[in-house]
Structures are given as structure tokens and as C-alpha cells.
Coordinates of C-alpha atoms in Angstrom, one line a residue:
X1 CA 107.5 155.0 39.1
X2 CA 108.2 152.0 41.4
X3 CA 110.7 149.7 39.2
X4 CA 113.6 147.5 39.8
X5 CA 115.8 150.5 38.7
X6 CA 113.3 153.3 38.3
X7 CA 113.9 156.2 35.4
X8 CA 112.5 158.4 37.8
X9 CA 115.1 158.0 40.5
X10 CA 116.7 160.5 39.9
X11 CA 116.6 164.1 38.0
X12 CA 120.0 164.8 35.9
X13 CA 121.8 166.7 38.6
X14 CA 121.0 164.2 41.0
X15 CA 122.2 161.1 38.6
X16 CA 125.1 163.1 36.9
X17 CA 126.6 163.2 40.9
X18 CA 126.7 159.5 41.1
X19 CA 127.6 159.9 37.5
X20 CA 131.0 162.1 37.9
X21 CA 131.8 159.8 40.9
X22 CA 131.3 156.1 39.2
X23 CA 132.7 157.3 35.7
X24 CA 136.4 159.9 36.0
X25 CA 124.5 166.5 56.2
X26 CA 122.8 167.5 58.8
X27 CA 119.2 166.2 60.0
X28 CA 117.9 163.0 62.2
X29 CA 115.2 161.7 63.0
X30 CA 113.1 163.3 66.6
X31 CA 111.0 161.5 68.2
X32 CA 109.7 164.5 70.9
X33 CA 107.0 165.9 70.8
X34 CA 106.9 169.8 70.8
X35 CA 104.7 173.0 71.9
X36 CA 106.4 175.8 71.0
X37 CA 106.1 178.0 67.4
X38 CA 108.5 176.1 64.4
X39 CA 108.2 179.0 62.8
X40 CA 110.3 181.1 65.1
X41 CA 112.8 178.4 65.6
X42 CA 116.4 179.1 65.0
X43 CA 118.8 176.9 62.5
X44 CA 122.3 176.6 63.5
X45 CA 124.5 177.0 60.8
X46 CA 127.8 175.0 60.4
X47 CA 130.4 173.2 57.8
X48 CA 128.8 171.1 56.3
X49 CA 130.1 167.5 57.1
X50 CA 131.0 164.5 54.8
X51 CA 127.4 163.2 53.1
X52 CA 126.2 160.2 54.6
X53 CA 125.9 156.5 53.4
X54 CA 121.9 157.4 53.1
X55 CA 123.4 160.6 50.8
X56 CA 125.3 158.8 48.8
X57 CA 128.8 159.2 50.8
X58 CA 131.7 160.8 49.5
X59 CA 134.0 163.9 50.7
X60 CA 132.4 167.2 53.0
X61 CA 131.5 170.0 50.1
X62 CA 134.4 171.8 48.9
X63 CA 134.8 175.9 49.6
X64 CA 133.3 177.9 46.8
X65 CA 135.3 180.0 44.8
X66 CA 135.6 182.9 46.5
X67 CA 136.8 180.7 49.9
X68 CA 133.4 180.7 51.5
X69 CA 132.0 177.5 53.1
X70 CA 128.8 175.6 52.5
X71 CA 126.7 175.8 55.8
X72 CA 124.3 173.0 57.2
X73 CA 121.5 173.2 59.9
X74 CA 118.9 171.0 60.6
X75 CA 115.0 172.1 60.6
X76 CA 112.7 170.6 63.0
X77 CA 109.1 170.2 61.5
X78 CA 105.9 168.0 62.5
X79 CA 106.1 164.2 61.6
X80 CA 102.8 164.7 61.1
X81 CA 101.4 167.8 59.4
X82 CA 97.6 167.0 60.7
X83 CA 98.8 166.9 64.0
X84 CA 101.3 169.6 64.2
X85 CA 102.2 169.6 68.1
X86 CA 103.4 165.9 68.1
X87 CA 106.4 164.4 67.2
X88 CA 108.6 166.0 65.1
X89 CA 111.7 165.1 62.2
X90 CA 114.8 167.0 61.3
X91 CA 115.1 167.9 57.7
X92 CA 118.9 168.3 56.8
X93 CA 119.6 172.1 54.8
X94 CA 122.8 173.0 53.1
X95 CA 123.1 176.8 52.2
X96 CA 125.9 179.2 50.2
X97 CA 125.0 182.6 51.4
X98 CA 124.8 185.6 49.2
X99 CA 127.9 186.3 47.4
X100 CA 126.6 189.9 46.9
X101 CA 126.0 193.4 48.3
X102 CA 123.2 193.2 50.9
X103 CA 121.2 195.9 49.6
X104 CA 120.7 194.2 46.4
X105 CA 120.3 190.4 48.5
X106 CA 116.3 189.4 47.5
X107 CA 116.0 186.1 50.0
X108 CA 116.8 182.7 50.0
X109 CA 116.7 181.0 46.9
X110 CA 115.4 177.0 47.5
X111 CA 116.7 174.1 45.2
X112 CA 115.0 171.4 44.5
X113 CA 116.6 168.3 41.8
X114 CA 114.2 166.0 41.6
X115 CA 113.5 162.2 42.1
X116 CA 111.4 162.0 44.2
X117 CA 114.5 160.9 46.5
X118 CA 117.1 163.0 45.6
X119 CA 119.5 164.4 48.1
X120 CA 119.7 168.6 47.7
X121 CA 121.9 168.6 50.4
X122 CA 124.7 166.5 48.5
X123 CA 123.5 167.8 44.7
X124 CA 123.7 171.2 45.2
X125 CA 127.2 172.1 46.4
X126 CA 128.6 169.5 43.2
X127 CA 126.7 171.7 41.0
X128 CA 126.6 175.2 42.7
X129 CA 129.2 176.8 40.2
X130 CA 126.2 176.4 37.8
X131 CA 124.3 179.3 39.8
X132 CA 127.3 181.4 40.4
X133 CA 125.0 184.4 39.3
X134 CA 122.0 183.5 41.3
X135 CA 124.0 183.4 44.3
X136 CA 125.0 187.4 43.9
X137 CA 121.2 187.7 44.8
X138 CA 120.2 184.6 46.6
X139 CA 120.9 182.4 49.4
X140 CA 121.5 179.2 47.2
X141 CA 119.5 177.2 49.6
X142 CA 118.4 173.0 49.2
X143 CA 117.1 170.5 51.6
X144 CA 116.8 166.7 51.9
X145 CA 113.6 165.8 51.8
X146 CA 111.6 163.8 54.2
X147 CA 112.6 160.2 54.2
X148 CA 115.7 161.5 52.2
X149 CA 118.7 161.1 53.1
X150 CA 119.2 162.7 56.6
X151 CA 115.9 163.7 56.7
X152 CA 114.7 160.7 58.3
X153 CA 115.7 159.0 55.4
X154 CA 113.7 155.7 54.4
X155 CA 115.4 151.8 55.2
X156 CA 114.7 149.6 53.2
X157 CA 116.8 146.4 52.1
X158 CA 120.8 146.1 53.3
X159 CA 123.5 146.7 50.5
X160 CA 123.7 143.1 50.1
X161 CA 119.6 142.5 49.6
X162 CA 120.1 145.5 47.2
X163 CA 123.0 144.1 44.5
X164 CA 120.5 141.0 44.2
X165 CA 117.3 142.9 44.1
X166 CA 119.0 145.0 41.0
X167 CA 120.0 141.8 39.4
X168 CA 116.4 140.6 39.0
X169 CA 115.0 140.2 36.0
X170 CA 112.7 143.3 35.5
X171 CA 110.7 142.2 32.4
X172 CA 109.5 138.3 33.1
X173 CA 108.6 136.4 29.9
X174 CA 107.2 133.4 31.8
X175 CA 105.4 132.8 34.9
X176 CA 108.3 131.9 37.4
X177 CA 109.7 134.8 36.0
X178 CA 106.9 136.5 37.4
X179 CA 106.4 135.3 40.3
X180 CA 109.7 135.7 41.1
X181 CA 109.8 139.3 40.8
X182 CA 106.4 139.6 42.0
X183 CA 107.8 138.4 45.3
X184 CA 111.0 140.0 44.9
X185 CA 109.0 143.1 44.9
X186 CA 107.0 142.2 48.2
X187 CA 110.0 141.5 50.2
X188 CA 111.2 144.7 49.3
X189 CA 107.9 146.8 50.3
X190 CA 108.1 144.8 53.3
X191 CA 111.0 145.8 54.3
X192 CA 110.4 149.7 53.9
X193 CA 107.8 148.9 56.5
X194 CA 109.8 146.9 59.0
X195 CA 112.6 149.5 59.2
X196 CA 110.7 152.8 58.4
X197 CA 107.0 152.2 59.1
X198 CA 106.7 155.2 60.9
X199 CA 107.6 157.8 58.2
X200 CA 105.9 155.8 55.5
X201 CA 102.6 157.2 55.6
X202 CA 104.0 161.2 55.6
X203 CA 106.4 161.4 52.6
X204 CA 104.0 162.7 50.5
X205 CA 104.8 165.6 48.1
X206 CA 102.1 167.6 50.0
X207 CA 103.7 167.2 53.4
X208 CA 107.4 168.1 51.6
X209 CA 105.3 171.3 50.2
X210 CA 104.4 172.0 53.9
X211 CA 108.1 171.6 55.1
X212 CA 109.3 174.6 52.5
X213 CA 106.6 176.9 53.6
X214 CA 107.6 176.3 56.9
X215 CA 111.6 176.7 55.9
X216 CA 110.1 179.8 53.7
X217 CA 109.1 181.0 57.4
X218 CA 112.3 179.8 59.5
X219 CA 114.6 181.3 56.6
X220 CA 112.7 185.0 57.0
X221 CA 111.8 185.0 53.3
X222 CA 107.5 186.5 53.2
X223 CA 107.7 185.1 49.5
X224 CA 109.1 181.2 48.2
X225 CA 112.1 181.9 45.5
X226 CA 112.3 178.5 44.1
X227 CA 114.1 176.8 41.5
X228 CA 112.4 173.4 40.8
X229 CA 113.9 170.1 38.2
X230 CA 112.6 167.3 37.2
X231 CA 109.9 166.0 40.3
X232 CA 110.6 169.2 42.1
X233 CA 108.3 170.7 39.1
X234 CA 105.8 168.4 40.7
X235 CA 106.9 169.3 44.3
X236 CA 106.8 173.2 43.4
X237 CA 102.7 173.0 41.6
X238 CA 101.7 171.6 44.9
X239 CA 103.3 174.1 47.1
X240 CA 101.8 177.1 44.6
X241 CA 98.3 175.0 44.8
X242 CA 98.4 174.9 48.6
X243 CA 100.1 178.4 49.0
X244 CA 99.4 180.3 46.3
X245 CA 100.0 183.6 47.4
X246 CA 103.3 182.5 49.1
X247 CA 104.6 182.3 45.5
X248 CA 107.6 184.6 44.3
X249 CA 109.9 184.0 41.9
X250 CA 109.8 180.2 40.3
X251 CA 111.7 178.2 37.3
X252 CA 110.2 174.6 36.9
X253 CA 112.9 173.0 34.9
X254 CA 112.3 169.8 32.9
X255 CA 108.6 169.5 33.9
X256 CA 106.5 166.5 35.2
X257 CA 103.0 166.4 33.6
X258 CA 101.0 166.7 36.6
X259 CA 97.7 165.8 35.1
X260 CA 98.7 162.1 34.4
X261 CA 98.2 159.1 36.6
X262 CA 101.3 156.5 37.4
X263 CA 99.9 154.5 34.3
X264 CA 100.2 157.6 31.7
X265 CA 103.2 158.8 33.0
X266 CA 104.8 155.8 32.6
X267 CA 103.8 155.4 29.1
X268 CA 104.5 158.9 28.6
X269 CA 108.3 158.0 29.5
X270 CA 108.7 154.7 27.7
X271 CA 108.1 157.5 24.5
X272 CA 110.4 160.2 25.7
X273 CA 113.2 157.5 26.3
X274 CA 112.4 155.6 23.0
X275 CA 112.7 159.1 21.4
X276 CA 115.8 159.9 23.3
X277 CA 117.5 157.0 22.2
X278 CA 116.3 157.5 18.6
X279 CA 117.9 161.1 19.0
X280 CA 121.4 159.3 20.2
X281 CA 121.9 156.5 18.0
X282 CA 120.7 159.2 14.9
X283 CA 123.9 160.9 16.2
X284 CA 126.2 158.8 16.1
X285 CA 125.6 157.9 12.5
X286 CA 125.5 161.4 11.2
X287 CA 127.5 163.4 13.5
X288 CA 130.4 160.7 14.6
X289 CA 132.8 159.6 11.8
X290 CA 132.5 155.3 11.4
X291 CA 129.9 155.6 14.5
X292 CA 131.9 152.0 15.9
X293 CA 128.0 151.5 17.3
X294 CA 126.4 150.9 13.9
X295 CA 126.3 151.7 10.5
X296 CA 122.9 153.1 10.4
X297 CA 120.3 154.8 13.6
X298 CA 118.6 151.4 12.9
X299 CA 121.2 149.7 13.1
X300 CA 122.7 151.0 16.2
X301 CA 118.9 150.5 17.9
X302 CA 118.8 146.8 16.6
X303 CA 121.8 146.0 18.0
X304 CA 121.0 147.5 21.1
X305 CA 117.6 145.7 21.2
X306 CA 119.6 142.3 20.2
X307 CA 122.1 143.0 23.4
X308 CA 119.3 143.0 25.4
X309 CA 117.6 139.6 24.1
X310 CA 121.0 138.1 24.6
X311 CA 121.5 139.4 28.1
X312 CA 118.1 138.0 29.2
X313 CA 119.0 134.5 28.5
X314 CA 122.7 134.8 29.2
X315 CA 124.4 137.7 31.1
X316 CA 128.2 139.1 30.4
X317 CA 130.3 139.9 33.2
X318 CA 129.9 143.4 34.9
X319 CA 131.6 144.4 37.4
X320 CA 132.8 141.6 39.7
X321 CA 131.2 139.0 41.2
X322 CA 127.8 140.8 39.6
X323 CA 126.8 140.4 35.9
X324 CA 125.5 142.5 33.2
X325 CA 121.7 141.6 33.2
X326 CA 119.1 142.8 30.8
X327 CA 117.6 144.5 33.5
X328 CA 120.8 146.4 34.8
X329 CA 121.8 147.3 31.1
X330 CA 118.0 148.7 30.4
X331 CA 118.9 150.8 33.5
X332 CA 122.6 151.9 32.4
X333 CA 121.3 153.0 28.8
X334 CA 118.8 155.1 30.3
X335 CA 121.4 156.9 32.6
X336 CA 123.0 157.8 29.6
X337 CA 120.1 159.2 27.6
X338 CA 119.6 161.7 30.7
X339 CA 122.2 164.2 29.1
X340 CA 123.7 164.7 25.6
X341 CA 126.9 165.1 27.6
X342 CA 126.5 161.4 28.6
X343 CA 126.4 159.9 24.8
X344 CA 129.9 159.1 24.7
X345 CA 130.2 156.9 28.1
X346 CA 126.9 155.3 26.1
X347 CA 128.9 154.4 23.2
X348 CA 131.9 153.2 24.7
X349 CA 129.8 150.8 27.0
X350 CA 127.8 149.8 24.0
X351 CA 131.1 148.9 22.4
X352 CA 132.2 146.9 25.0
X353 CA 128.8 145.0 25.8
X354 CA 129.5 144.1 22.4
X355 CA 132.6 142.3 22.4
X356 CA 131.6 140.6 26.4
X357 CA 132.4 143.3 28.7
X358 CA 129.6 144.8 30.7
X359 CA 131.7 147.2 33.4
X360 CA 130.9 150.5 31.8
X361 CA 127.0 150.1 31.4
X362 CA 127.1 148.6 34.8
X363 CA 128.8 151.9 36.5
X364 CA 126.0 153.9 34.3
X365 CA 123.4 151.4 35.8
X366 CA 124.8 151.9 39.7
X367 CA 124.6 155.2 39.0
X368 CA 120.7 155.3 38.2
X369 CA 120.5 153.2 41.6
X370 CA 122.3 155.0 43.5
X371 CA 125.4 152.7 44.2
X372 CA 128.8 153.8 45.2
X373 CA 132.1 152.0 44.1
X374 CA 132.6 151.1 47.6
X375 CA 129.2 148.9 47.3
X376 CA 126.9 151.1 49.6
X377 CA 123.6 152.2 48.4
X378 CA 122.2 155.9 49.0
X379 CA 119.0 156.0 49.8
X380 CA 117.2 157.3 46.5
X381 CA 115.7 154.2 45.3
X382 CA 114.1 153.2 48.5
X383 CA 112.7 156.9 48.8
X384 CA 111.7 157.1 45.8
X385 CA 109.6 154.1 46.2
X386 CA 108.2 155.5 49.2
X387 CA 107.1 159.0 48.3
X388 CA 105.6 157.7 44.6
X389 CA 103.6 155.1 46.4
X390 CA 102.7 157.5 48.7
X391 CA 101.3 159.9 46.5
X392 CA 100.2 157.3 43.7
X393 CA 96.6 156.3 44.3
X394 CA 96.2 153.3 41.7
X395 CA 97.5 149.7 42.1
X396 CA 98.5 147.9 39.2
X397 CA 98.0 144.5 39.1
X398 CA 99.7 141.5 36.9
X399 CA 96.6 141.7 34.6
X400 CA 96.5 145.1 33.9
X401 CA 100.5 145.0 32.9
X402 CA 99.2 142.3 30.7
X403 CA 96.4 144.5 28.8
X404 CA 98.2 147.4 28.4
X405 CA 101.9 145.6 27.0
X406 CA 101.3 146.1 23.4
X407 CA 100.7 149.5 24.1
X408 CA 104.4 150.1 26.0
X409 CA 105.9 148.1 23.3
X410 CA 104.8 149.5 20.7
X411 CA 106.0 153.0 22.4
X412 CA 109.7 151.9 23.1
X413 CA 111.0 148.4 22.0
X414 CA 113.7 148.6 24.3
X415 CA 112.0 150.2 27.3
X416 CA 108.5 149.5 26.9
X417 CA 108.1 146.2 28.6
X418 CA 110.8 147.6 31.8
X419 CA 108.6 150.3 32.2
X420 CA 105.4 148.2 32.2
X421 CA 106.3 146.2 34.5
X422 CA 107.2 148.8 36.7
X423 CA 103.7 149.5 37.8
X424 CA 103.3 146.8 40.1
X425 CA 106.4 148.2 42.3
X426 CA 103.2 149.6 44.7
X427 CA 100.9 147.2 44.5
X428 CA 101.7 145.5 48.2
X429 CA 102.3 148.7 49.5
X430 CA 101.8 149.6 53.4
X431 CA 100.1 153.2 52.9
X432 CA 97.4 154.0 50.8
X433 CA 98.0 156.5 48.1
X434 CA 96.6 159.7 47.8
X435 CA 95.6 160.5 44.7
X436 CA 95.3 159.7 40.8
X437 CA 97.7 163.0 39.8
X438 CA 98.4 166.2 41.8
X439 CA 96.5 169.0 41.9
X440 CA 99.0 172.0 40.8
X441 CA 96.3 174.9 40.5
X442 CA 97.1 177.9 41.8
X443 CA 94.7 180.6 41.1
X444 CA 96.2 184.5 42.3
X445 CA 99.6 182.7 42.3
X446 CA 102.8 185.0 40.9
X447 CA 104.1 184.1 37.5
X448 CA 106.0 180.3 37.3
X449 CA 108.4 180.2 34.6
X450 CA 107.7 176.9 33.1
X451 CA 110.7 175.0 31.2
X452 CA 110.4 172.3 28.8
X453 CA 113.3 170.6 27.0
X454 CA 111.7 168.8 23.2
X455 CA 114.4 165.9 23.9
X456 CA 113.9 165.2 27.6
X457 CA 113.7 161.7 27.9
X458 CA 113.0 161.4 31.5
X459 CA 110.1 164.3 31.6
X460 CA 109.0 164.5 28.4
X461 CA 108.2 168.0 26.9
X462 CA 104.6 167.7 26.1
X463 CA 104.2 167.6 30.2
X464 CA 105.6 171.6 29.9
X465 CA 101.9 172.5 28.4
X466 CA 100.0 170.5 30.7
X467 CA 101.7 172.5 33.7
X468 CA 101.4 175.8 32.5
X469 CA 97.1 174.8 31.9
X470 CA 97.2 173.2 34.9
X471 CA 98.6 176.0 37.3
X472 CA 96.1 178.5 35.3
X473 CA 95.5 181.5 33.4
X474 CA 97.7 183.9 34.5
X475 CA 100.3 181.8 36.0
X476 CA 102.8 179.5 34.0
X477 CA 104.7 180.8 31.8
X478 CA 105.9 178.5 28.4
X479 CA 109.3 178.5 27.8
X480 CA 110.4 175.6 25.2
X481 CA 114.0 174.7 24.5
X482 CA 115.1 172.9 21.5
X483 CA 117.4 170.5 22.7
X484 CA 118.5 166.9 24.0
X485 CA 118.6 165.8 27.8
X486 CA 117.1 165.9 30.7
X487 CA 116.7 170.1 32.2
X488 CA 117.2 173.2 30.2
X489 CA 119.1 175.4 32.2
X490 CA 122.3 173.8 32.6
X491 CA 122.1 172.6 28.8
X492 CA 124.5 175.4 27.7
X493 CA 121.9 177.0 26.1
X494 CA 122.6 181.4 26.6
X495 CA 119.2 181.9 25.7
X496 CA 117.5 179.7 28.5
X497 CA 119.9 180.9 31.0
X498 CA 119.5 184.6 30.3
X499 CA 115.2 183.7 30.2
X500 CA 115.4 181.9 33.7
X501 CA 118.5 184.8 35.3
X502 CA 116.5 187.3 34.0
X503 CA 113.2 186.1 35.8
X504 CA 114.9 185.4 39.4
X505 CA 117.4 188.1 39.4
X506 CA 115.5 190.8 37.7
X507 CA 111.6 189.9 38.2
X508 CA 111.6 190.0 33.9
X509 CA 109.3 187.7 32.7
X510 CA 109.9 186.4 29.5
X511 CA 106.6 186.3 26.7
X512 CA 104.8 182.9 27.2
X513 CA 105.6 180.3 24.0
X514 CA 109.3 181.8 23.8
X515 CA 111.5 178.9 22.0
X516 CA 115.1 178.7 22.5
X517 CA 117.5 176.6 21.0

């Protein structure tokens, strides 16, 4: 969803990185052409080095537990999937190998967290304590995609073109207003073509579904093992529509709805956040002694909504020289609704907004952007515009925002109009997209466990259903947790994480329509 500060930049392992770093590497580009067989090509493995700017930045993964080192290597794979002997890219890997005995060792187990536009190769070493047990069994195995990252990662504007492209205002109420972020938006598009033309037309989530079958290959696995959050549900129902019988073991985790077009989906997550925050400020009043937020949940949500009026006309600072917008603190309450575990950096920056200081919902909104504390930019926005528009066939104009406003308003108060405007992020775009939705069928396909969480803001759980009819009879399997957040697995919940352990470590699948809470 091309926006100012998209929702859908990041999945919560992704944003909880920038999160943890805010708040307390291994590809290139290659422009030869080749002849011989990818598939028999051999990765060179080595320690990993320190993430680059396009990564996020930051510090070389630390040694797991038990003193082993993460390992990168770079994959070489066509630029162009429909002309496989020309030019090739490198796709940056990061791996843990198999803490276990290697009789018992089932194959490489790939990672992917989402976006579109996350970096794997960064997000999975900050988070691989979480799949301590998987490793026993797995390579714990993730990747940057194309135009991520190292992966011939996507340019766009400069650090400095960024801080004022966030400071827009995202939802115009007049026609300068407009205009200005009409041409804002432009600029921006043309720059991803200037700098990155060449990649732009093969980001798509089909040709990132070719590069894992061809990593499936390279890695010696004759089955996919897959772990999928957030857009990598999206990413995983194309690869078991284009290779179904390639499929092994696979958890989609906090699941796109893949039969909605950029419109719906959009829609679909002014609802989920509206209902997120609803969950949050319903919270605070009940569960928090004197919630310092407000005295009721409407309350707390009218004073949020009055924030936001007052920062359209007249911003507070942030976090020097740059202001607290209405646009930047949309983008900083939405970080926090991505995990319950976020609430209480919500709060306190609510709290502070309140009495003129916008630092903390600023941090939360650099986050969603991608921004480091140095002032450098990862490259997950501009990727995430790329692949979206890349894949997103429609293009929204200023009179279709228009006729379809009361409809996002009346959805989310606070996000509805944000996410509206949104739409028109590809509408000057250099590549055609490719379709309305993805196709995710996947007919003689193994059994997909299928994850939905009832409070995801970002993915809301009604898409869960869609998937599993979707990828057909015979195929997904419903699992439904109770809960608040973006992703099930890493929610704390036993009984998800004994469902999705027992699937990839044991080949158990649970019933279909299982509910854990």
C-alpha cells in the first residue's frame, strides 16, 4: 500500500527491529550475463558482516547461544526470470545451521517477515532465539529479497529528500494540499526510476517466488520448508500456486487476504487498525489503574483523534530540527498497535504529545519508515513501494479517493483518510502492474498451516479464511488465535506454538478451525 508512511512497510518482526533499536549482508547487484546451470551453483558461506545502510545498519549478528555463527552467501539468480540466460542479481542469505543430530536434520527451513521490503537477512538473527526449537531440525534460513536491501536493493530519494517527504502532509483537506502531495508523490516515483530503473519492472512477488524455488534447489532441499509472516503469506500462496508440488512443510503467519485488490485491502486495514486501537485504548481504561490517557476508551480515542486535528494545523516539536506532524504521528500510533507489547511506548508518547512533546511518537514513526537514530533510511519504504506497485494492477486516481472517503472514514476516524489517500502512491508509476490480487491456488499442494490472529491490525484476521479457500480444498489449514497484534507465533501463546512446532518439526497437522487463545 503505497503511502507517505505505509502500514504495510513492515511485518512486526521487521518493525519491532527498528523498534528495539529507536526505543531501549551479503548480495550486489551483477550485471553479467551467464550460461551455466544456477541450480548447481555453489554459495560461499561466511560471517555475516555488519547490515548495510540499505538494511537498516547496525552491528554484524551476534553468535547464537551455543557460540555458533550466523553464515552469509550471496545467490546469483536471473534479473529476468523470462529470460533466464541474461543478466543476473545477487540475493543476500543469512543462515544458522542445524543445532541438532544430523540424522534427525529435515532441510533448510526459509524465513520470510514480511513487508513487502523487509530485510530477512537483518530480522532473522534479532529474532532467531524465537525458533531455538526449529533450528534442532532446520537450517533457519532468510533472504533479502530482490530490490531489498542487498539484493539489489531499490534507490529512491537521499536521507535528506526522505525526512521531508515523511513530513508531508498525508491527508490534504484543500487543494494545495493536494497538489502538493500529489507532486510530492511523483518526485518520489521518479526517482525510484532514475536510480533503480533497471530492477523496477522484476520485483514482483512472482519473480521473489521464482528466486526461493531456485534457493530450494541451490540449498539441496527436493521440498520448500517455509515459515511465512505478514506479506510473506502472500509471497508463500504464490510460490505454492506456481509450484505446488514443491510444497513441504508451511506456517503462514498473520495472513494477507489474497483475494482483495489494493483498494479492499486498504479498506480492510483502516478496520483492523481502527479495531486495534479500539482494543488498546479499551485497555488502558479497564486493565491500567487511572489510564493517564483517558478516563474512558472514548475518551482516550477522542483525544487521540483531537491530537491529530491539532497537529494538522500546528505541529509540536519531535525530534530535532523535525516536527511532530499529523502525518508522522498517524504513522507512530500505528507502529504501536502492531504488538500488545508495544502499548506502553503508545501511552507514554500519547502522554507526552499531550503536554507538547512529540519525541516518542516520532521514534515509533521512524521506526515504521525505516529510519535510524543516526538519520539514514533502510531501504523498506522505497521497496515496498516498488514491489506493491509492481504487483498492483489498479491506479487510483484523486477522484476515486474522493468517492470512496466516507467509506474509509467511516471505517477508522483516525486512519481512514491516511489510508485513503494512500492509493494514489502508484498512480505515476514506471511499470505496469500485474494484476488485481494474486492468485494463491494450489491444487495437489501439501498441507499450509494457515495462522490468523482476531486482533491483527495490520492483516486483519478475516484474510485467514480467504487463504485457506483460496489455496483450496485440501490445502490450508485454519488455525485462529484469540489475541492482539500483529503474528501469532511469537504472541506467547503455548498453544500456537506447540500447533505450528508440531507441524514443522513433527509433520502433525493440527484439525482445520482449531482456536487458541
Amino acid at each position: 500500500m503505497p503511502n507517505p508512511s505505509p502500514l504495510r512497510a513492515a511485518a512486526l518482526t521487521v518493525s519491532a527491529v527498528l523498534l528495539a533499536a529507536t526505543l531501549a549482508g551479503c548480495g550486489s547487484g551483477d550485471d553479467d550475463s551467464q550460461d551455466e546451470d544456477l541450480t548447481a551453483q555453489k554459495l560461499s558461506w561466511e560471517d555475516c558482516p555488519e547490515p548495510s545502510e540499505s538494511e537498516g545498519g547496525g552491528n554484524a549478528p551476534s553468535p547464537l547461544p551455543d557460540g555458533d555463527t550466523w553464515q552469509c552467501a550471496t545467490l546469483k539468480a536471473p534479473l529476468d526470470w523470462d529470460d533466464p540466460d541474461g543478466d543476473t542479481i545477487g540475493l543476500a542469505l543469512i543462515r544458522a545451521e542445524s543445532s541438532g543430530a544430523k540424522d534427525e536434520r529435515i532441510g533448510s527451513l526459509i524465513f520470510n517477515f514480511g513487508g513487502p521490503g523487509g530485510s530477512g537477512v537483518t530480522t532473522l538473527p534479532a529474532f532467531g532465539q524465537d525458533y531455538t526449537r526449529l533450528r534442532t531440525r532446520y537450517d533457519l534460513v532468510s533472504f533479502d529479497p530482490r530490490g531489498v536491501g542487498r539484493s539489489d536493493g531499490v534507490e529512491c530519494e537521499d536521507n535528506e529528500q526522505l525526512d521531508e517527504y515523511f513530513q508531508q502532509d498525508g491527508t490534504p483537506d484543500d487543494a494545495a494540499e493536494r497538489d502538493t502531495l500529489l507532486a510530492n508523490t511523483k518526485n518520489f516515483n521518479a526517482a525510484c526510476e532514475d536510480n533503480s530503473g533497471k530492477i523496477l519492472p522484476h520485483v514482483r512477488t512472482t519473480d521473489a517466488a521464482r528466486d526461493m524455488d531456485l534457493m530450494r534447489q541451490v540449498l539441496g532441499d527436493d521440498e520448500l520448508h517455509y515459515f511465512g509472516i505478514s506479506y510473506g503469506t502472500e509471497l508463500g500462496g504464490v510460490y505454492a500456486h506456481l509450484f505446488p508440488e514443491k510444497v513441504g512443510r508451511a506456517v503462514f503467519d498473520a495472513v494477507v487476504d489474497p483475494t482483495q485488490n489494493p483498494e479492499q485491502g486498504s479498506l480492510g486495514q483502516a478496520r483492523g487498525f481502527q479495531r486495534a486501537l479500539d482494543n488498546f485504548a479499551e485497555d488502558c481504561t479497564t486493565k491500567v489503574e487511572d489510564c493517564p490517557i483517558g478516563d474512558t476508551a472514548q475518551d482516550v480515542k477522542d483525544r487521540i483523534a483531537k491530537l491529530l486535528k491539532d497537529l494538522d494545523s500546528k505541529p509540536i516539536p519531535g525530534i530535532f530540527p523535525r516536527e511532530l506532524t499529523q502525518t508522522a504521528a498517524t504513522s507512530g500510533i500505528a507502529q504501536a498497535l502492531y504488538s500488545q507489547d508495544f502499548w506502553e511506548f503508545l501511552t507514554q508518547g500519547l502522554q507526552q504529545a499531550y503536554d507538547g512533546d512529540g519525541q516518542d511518537l516520532m521514534l515509533l514513526a521512524d521506526a515504521m519508515n525505516g529510519r535510524n537514530q543516526d538519520g539514514e533510511y533502510s531501504n523498506i519504504v522505497a521497496a515496498n513501494v516498488s514491489i506493491n506497485c509492481a504487483d498492483d494492477k489498479p491506479r487510483y486516481t484523486v477522484d476515486d479517493v474522493r468517492a470512496r472517503l466516507p467509506e474509509f472514514r467511516a471505517a477508522s476516524p483516525v486512519f481512514g483518510d491516511y489510508l485513503a489517500w494512500g492509493m494514489v502512491g502508484c498512480t505515476d508509476w514506471a511499470v505496469a502492474g500485474a494484476a488485481d490480487h494474486p492468485d494463491v491456488s494450489a491444487p495437489g499442494s501439501a498441507p499450509i498451516l494457515v495462522v490468523g490472529n482476531t486482533g491483527d491490525p495490520a492483516t486483519p484476521y478475516e484474510g485467514t479464511r480467504k487463504m485457506v479457500e483460496a489455496l483450496g480444498p485440501g490445502v490450508g489449514v485454519e488455525l485462529t488465535y484469540k489475541g492482539q497484534g500483529h503474528g501469532s507465533y511469537d504472541s506467547g501463546s503455548k498453544c500456537v506454538r506447540q500447533a505450528v512446532d508440531g507441524y514443522l518439526l513433527e509433520g502433525e497437522v493440527p484439525p482445520s478451525g482449531k482456536v487458541c487463545t
